Short mmCIF file of C-alpha atoms and ligand atoms in Angstrom, two decimals:
data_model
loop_
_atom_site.label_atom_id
_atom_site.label_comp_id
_atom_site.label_asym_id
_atom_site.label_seq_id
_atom_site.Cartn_x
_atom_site.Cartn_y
_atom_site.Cartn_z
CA UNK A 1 -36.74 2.99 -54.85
CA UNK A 2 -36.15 6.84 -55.20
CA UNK A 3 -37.95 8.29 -52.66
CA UNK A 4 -36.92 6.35 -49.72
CA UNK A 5 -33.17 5.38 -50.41
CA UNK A 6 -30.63 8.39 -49.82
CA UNK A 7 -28.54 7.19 -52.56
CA UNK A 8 -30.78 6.62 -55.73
CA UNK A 9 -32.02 9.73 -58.16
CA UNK A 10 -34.59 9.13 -60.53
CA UNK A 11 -33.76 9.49 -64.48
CA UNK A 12 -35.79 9.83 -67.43
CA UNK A 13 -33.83 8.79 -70.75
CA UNK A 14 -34.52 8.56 -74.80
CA UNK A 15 -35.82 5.63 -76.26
CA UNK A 16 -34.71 6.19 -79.32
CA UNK A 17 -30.17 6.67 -79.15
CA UNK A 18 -27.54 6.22 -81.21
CA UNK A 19 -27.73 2.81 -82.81
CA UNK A 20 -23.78 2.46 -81.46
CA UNK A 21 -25.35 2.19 -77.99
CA UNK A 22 -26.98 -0.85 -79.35
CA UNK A 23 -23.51 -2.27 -80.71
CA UNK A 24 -21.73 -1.58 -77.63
CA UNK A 25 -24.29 -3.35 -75.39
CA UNK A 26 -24.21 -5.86 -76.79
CA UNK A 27 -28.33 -6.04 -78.05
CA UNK A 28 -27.01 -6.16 -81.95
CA UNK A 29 -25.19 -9.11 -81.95
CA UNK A 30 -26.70 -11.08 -78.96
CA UNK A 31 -30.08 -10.01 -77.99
CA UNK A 32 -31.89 -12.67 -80.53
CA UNK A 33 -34.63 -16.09 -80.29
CA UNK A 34 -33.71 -19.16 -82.27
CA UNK A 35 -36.98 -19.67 -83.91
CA UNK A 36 -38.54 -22.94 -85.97
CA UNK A 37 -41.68 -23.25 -87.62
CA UNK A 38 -43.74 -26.03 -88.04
CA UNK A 39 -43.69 -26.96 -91.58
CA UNK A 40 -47.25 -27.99 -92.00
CA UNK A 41 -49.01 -25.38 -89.46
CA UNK A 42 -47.37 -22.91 -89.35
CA UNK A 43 -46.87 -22.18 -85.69
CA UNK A 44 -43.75 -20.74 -84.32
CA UNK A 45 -41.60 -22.27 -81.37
CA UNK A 46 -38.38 -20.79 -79.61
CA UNK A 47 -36.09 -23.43 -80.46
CA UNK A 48 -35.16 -23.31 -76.46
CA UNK A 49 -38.83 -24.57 -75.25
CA UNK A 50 -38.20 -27.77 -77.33
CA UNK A 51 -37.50 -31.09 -75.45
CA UNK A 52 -34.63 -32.98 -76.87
CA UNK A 53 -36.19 -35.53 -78.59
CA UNK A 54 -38.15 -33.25 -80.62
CA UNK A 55 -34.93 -31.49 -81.45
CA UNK A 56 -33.32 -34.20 -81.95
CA UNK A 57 -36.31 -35.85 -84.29
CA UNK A 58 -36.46 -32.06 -85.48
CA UNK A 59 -40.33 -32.50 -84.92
CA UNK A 60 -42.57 -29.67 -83.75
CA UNK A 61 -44.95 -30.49 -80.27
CA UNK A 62 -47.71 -31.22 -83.01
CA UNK A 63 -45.44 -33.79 -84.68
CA UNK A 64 -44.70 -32.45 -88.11
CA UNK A 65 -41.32 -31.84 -89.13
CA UNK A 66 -39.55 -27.94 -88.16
CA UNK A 67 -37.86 -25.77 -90.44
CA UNK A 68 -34.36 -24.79 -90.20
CA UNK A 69 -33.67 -22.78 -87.09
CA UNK A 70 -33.37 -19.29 -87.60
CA UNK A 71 -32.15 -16.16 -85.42
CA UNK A 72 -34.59 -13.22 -84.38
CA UNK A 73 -33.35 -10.11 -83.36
CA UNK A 74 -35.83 -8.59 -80.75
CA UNK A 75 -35.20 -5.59 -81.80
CA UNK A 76 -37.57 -2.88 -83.23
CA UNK A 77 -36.21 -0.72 -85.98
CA UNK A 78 -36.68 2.48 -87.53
CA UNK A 79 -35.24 4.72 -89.58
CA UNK A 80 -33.89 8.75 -88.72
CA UNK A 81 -33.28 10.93 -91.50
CA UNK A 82 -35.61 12.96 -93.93
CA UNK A 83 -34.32 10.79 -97.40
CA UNK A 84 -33.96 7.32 -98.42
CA UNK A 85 -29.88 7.37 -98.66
CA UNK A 86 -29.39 9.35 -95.97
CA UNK A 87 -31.50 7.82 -92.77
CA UNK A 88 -29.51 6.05 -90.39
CA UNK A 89 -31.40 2.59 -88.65
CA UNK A 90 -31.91 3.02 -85.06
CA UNK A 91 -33.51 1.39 -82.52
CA UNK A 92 -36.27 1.30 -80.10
CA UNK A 93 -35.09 0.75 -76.99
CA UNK A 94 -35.47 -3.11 -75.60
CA UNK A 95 -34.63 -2.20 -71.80
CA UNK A 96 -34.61 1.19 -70.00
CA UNK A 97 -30.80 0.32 -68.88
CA UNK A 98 -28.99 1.14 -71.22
CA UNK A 99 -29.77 4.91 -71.34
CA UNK A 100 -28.63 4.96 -67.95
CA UNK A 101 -25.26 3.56 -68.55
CA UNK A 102 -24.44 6.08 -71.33
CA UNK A 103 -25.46 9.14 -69.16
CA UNK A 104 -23.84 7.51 -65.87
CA UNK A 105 -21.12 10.16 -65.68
CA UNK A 106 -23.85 13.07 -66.57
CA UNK A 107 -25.93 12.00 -63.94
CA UNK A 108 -23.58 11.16 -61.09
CA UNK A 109 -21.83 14.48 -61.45
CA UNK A 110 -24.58 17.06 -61.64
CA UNK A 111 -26.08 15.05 -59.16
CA UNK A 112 -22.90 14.86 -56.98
CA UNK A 113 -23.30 10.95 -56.66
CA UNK A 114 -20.65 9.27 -54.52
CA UNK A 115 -20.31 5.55 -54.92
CA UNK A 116 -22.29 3.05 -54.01
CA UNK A 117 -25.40 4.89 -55.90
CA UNK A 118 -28.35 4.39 -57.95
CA UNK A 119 -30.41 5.26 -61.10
CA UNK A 120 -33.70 4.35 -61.38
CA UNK A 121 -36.37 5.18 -64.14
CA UNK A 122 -39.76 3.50 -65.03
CA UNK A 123 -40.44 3.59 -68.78
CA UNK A 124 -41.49 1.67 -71.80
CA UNK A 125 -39.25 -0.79 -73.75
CA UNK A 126 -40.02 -2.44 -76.95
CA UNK A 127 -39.30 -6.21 -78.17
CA UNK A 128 -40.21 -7.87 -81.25
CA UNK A 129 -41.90 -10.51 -79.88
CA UNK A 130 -43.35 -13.81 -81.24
CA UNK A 131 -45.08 -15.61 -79.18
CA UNK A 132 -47.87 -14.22 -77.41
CA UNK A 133 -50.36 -15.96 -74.52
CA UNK A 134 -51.36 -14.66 -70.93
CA UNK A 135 -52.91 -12.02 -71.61
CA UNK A 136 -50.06 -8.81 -70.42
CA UNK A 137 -47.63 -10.99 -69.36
CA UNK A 138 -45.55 -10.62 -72.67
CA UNK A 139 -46.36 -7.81 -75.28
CA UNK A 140 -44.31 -5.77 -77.57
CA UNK A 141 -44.38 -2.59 -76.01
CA UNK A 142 -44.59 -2.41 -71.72
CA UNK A 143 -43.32 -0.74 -69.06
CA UNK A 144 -40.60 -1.42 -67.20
CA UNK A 145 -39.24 -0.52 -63.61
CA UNK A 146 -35.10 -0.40 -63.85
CA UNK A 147 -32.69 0.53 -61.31
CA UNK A 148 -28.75 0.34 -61.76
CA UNK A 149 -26.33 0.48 -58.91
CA UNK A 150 -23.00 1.69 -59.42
CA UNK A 151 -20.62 -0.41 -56.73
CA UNK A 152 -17.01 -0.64 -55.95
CA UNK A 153 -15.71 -3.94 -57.92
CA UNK A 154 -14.92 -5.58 -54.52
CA UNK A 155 -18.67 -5.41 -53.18
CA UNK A 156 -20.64 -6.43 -56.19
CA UNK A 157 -21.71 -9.77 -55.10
CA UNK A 158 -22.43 -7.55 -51.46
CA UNK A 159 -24.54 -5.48 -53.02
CA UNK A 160 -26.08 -8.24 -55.50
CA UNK A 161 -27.41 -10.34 -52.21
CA UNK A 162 -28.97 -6.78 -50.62
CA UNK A 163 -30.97 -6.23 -54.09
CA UNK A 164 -32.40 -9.55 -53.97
CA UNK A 165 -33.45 -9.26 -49.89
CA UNK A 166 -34.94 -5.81 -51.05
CA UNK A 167 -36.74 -6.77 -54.39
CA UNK A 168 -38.44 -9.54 -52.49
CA UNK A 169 -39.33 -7.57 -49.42
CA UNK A 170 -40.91 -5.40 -52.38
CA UNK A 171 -43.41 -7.50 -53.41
CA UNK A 172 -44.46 -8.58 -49.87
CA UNK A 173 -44.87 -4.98 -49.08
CA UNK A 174 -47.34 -4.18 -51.61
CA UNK A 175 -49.26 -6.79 -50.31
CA UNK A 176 -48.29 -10.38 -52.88
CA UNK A 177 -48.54 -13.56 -51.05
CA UNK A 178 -45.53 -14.93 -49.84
CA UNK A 179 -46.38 -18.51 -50.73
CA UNK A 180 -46.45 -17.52 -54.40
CA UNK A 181 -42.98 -15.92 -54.56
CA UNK A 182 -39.99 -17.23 -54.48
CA UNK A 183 -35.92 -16.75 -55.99
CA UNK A 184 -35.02 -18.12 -59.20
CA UNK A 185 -30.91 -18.77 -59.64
CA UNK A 186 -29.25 -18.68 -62.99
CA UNK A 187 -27.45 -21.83 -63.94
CA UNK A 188 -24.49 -20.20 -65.77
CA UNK A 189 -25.89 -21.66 -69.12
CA UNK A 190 -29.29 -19.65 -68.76
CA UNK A 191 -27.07 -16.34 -67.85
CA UNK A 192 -27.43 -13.14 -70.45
CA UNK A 193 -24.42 -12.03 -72.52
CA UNK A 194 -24.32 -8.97 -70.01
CA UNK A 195 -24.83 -11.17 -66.50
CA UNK A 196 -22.19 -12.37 -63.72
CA UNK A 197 -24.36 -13.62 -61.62
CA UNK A 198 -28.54 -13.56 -61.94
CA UNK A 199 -31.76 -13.92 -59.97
CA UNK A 200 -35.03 -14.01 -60.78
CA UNK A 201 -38.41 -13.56 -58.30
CA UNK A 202 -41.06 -15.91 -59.75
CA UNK A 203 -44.59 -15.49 -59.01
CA UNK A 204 -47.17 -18.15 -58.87
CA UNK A 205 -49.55 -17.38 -61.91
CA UNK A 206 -52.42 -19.25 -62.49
CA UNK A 207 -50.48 -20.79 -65.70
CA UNK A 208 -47.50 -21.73 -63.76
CA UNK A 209 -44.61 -19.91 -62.00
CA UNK A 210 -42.70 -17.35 -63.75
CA UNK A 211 -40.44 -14.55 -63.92
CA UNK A 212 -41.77 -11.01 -62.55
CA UNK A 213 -38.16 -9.77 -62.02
CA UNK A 214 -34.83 -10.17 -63.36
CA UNK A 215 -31.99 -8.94 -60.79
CA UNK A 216 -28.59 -9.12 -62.03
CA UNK A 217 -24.76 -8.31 -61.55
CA UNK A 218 -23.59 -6.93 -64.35
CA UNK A 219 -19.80 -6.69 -63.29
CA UNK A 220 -18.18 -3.75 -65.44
CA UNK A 221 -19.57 -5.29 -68.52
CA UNK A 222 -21.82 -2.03 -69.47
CA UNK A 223 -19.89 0.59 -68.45
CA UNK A 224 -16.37 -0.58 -70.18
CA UNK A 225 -18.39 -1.48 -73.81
CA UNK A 226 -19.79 1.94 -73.69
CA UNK A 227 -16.39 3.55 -72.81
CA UNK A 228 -14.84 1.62 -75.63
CA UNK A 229 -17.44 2.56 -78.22
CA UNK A 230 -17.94 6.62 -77.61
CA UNK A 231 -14.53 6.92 -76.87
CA UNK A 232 -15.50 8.78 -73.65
CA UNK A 233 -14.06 8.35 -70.50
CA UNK A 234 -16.51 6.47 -68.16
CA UNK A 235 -14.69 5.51 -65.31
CA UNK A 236 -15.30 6.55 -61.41
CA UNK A 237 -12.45 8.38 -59.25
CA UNK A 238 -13.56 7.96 -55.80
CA UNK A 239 -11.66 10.66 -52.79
CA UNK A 240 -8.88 8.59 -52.44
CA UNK A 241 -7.42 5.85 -54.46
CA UNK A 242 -7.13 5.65 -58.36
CA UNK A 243 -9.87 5.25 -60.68
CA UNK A 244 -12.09 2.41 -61.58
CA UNK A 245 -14.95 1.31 -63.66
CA UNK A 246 -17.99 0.38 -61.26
CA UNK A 247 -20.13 -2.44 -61.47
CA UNK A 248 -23.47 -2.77 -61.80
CA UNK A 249 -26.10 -4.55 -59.70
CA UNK A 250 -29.47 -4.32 -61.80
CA UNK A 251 -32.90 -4.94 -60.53
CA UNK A 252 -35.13 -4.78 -63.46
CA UNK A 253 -39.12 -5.28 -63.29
CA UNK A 254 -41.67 -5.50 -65.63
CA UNK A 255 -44.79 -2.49 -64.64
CA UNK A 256 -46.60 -4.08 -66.53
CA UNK A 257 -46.03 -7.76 -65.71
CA UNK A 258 -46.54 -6.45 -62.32
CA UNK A 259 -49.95 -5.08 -62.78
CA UNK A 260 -51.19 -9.01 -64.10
CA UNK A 261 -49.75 -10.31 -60.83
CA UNK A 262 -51.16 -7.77 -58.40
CA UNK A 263 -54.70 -8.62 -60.00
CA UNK A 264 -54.01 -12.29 -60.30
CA UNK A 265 -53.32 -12.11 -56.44
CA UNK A 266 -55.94 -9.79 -55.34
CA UNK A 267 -58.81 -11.64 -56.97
CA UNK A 268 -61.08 -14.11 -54.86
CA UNK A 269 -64.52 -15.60 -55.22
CA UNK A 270 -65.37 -15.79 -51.78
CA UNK A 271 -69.32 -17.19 -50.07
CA UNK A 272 -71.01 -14.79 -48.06
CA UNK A 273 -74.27 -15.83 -46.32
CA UNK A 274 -74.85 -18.28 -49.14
CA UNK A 275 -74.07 -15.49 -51.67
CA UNK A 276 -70.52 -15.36 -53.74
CA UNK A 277 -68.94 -11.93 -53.39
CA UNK A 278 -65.67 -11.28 -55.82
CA UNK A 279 -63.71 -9.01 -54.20
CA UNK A 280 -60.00 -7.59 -55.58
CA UNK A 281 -58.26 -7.55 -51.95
CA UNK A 282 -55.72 -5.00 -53.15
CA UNK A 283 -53.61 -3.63 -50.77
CA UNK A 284 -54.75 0.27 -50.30
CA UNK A 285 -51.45 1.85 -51.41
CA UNK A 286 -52.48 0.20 -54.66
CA UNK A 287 -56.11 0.36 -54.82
CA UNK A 288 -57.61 2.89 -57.64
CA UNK A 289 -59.85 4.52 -55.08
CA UNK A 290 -59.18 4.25 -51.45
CA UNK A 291 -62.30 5.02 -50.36
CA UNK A 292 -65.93 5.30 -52.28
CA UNK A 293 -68.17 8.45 -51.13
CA UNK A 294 -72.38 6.07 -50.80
CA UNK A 295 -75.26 8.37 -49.83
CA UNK A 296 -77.45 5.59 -49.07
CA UNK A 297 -80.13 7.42 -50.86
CA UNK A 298 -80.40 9.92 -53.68
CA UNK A 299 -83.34 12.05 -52.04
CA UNK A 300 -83.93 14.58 -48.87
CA UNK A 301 -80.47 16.05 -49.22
CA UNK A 302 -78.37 13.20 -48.90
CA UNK A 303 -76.55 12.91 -51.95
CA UNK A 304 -75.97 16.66 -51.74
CA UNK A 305 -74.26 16.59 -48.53
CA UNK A 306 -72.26 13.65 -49.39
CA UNK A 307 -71.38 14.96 -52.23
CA UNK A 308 -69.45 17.84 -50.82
CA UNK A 309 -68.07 15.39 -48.21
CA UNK A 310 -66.68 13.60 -51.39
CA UNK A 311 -65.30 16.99 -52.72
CA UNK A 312 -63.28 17.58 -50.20
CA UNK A 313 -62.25 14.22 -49.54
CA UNK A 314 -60.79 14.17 -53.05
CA UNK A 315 -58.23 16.49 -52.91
CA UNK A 316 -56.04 14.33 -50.21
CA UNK A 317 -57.33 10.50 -51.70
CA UNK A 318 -58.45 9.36 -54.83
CA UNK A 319 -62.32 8.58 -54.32
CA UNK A 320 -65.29 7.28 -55.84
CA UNK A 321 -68.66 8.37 -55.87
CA UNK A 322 -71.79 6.41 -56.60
CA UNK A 323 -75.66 6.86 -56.18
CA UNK A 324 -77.34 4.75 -58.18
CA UNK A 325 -79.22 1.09 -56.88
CA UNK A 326 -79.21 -0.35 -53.64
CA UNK A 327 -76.23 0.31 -50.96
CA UNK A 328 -75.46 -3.29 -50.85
CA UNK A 329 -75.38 -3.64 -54.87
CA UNK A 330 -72.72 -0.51 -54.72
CA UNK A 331 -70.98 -2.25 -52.09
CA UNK A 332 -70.24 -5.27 -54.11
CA UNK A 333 -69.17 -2.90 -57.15
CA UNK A 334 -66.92 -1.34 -55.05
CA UNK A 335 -65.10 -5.25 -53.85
CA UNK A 336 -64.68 -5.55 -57.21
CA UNK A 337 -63.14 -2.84 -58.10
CA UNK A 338 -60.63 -3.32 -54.74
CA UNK A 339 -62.03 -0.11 -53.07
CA UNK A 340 -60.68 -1.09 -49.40
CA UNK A 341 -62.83 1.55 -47.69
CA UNK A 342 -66.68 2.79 -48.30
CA UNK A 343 -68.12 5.83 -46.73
CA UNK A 344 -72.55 5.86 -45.75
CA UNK A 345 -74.07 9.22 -45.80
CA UNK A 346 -76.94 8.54 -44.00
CA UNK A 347 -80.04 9.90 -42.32
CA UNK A 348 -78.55 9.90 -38.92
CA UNK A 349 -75.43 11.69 -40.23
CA UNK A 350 -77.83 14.73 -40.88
CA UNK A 351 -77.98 15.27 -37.02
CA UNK A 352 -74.54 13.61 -35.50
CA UNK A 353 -71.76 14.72 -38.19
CA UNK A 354 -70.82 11.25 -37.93
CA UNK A 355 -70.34 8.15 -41.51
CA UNK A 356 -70.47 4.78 -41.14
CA UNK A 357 -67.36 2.86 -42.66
CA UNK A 358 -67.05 -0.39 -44.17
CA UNK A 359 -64.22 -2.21 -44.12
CA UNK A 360 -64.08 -4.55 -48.06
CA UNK A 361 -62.22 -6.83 -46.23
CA UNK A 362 -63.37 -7.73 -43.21
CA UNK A 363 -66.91 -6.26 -43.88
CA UNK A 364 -66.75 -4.58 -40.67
CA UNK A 365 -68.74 -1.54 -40.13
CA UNK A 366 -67.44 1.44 -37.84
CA UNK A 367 -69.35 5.11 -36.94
CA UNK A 368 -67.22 7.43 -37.54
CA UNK A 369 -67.39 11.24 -36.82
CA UNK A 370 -66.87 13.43 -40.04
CA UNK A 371 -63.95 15.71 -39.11
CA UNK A 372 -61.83 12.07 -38.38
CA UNK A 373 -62.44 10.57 -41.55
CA UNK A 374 -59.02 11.67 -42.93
CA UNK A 375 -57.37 10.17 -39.95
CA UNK A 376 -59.07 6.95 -39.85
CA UNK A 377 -58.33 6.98 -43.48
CA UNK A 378 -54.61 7.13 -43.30
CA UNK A 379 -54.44 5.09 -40.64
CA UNK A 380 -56.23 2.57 -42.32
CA UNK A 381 -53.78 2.06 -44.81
CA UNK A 382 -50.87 2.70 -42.93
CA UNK A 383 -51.65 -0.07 -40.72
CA UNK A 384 -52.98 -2.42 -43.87
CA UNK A 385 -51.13 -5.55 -43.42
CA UNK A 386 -49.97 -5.38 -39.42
CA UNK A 387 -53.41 -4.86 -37.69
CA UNK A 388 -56.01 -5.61 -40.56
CA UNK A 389 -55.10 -8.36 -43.15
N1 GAP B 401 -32.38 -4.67 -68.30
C1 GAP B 401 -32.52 -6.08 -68.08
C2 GAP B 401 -33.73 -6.62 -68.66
O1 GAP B 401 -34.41 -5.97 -69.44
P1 GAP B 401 -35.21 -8.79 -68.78
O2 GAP B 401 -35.18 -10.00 -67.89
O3 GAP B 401 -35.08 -8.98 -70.24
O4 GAP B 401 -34.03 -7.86 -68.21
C3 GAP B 401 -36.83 -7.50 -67.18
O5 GAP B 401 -36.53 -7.96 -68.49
C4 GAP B 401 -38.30 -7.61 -66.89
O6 GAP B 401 -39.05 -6.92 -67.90
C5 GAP B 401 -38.85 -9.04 -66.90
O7 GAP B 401 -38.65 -9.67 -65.66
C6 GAP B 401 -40.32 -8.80 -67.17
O8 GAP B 401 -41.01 -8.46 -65.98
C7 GAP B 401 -40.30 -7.58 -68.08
N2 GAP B 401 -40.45 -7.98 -69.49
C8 GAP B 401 -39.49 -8.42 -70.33
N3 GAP B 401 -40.01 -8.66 -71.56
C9 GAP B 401 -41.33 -8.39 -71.49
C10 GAP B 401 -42.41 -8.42 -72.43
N4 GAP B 401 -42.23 -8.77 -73.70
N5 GAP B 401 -43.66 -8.08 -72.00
C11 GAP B 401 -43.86 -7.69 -70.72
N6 GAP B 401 -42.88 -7.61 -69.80
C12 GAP B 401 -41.62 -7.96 -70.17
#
């Protein structure tokens, strides 16, 4: 998002701000569950998940009557201050946005930003949480991956439909099975306080589709609350023209939601001459080794000299090392750790310099002479996906 896109810098803000920040966007008064709580067990429901007739018979999905509804701010608190009567509440941040918006004019003009533009940062936010299942999917504290384009007021639904295109294109490119994505629209009832107009990308789990991504227009809302509470001036003034308060097109993902769907994808059971092999087909970008460093045995020098092939391999790709039990048992570790590439040191390399690489995918084995191992290497995964899937 940073890297390769002229027009977005990459931002690092505090997650703990003035708890007016929290006023102004709105998180204070709006950013709440309606909770009930089943009388006789116990057990929590947001009041939303409820069909209507259990609303309506104000009876919980185990049948017992529900308490009174009652709002939940998601909000984490904490107090600044050394005494008592003097700390101030503030807040843990819920989203990564919002210490964007307030430094928008710090950024843009060190930075020399000219509209359209973007901020991006990846960092934790914190939400008080109820209900917890699925392992990562929700938690308390996780990471997220924000970016906030500032846009003329006449192109925000322009720039809206190009996030959406891109955000999508994302996941393919690292690899997610198109089948199991797809767009989500916001009816305007399911819209957030901040939101114009709002997408989601769902992903396919294996307990149902749902949301990996939110990516939403967010019209001037942000920029002209924050303006309103610090008194500051955040408005744009382009070259020509008079000034204006840009919109905002957010995409906004969840690191961490992301990591549960890039191993929900990657994960097969698959039958190999009558054998099952599990293999995590990760795509190599993504992979925590790309390739693992196998003298196929310990003795007679071999696991010396591919050591130091390993040692030098290391310093351009991350890469694992292993020695101990029988090539084909390492092999297997490796699939299921998503290791796309492994490397045999073997006797024959001794005398012709060259490795033999296997392929986790395809299982296909290829000699290959020492001093091209960092070519086929990046080839190998810059191809991943065109020639090789
Ligand atoms: N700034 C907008 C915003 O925060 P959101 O839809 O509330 O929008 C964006 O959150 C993404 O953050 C979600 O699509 C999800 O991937 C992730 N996320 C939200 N709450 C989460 C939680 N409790 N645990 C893990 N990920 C979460």
């Amino acid at each position: 998002m940073v890297q390769e896109h002229e027009n977005i810098v990459g931002f690092d803000s505090a997650i703990l701000m003035h708890p007016t920040v929290w006023k102004a966007s709105g998180h204070v008064g709006n950013f709440i569950d309606v909770m009930v709580e089943d009388t006789i067990t116990k057990e929590r429901f947001r009041y939303d998940t409820l069909s209507d007739v259990q609303r309506e018979q104000n009876l919980s999905p185990n049948g017992n009557p529900l308490s009174e509804p009652k709002n939940f701010n998601l909000m984490f608190s904490t107090s600044l201050g050394s005494t008592e009567e003097s700390s101030m509440k503030v807040y843990l941040r819920p989203e990564t946005a919002q210490g964007i918006y307030v430094n928008f004019k710090n950024v843009q003009q060190t930075s020399r930003l000219k509209l359209p533009f973007g901020i991006a940062q990846v960092g934790k936010a914190f939400r008080n949480e109820l209900l917890f299942k699925n392992f990562i999917f929700r938690t308390c504290e996780f990471e997220q991956m924000e970016m906030q384009f500032f846009v003329h007021p006449q192109e925000d639904t322009k720039w809206f439909e190009h996030w959406k295109q891109l955000r999508m294109q994302y996941y393919k490119d690292i690899g997610i099975r198109e089948s199991h994505l797809r767009f989500h629209e916001h009816r305007p009832d399911e819209l957030a306080h901040y939101a114009k107009e709002a997408c989601d990308v769902f992903y396919h789990f294996p307990f149902g589709w749902n949301e990996i991504e939110g990516i939403h227009n967010r019209s001037n809302f942000d920029l002209t609350q924050h303006s309103e509470f610090s008194k500051k001036d955040l408005s744009y003034q382009p070259e020509e023209g008079e000034k204006f308060i840009p919109c905002i097109i957010e995409t906004s993902a969840g690191l961490t939601r992301t990591v549960l769907l890039v191993l929900c994808d990657a994960y097969r059971v698959e039958e190999i001459e009558g054998s099952a092999r599990t293999v995590l087909q990760l795509h190599p970008r993504l992979a925590p080794y790309t390739i693992a460093v196998l003298p196929l045995v310990k003795k007679d020098g071999l696991a010396e000299r591919a050591k130091q092939l390993f040692l030098s391999l290391q310093k351009e790709y991350s890469c694992a090392f292993d020695v101990n039990t029988s090539i084909g048992k390492r092999y297997r570790r490796q699939d299921e750790i998503g290791t796309p590439l492994c490397l045999t040191y073997d006797y024959d390399s001794l005398t012709d310099s060259s490795v033999t690489i296997r392929q986790r995918d395809t299982l296909k084995q290829e000699r290959v002479a020492i001093h091209k191992i960092n070519q086929y290497i990046s080839d190998y995964v810059k191809t991943y996906g065109v020639d090789n899937a």
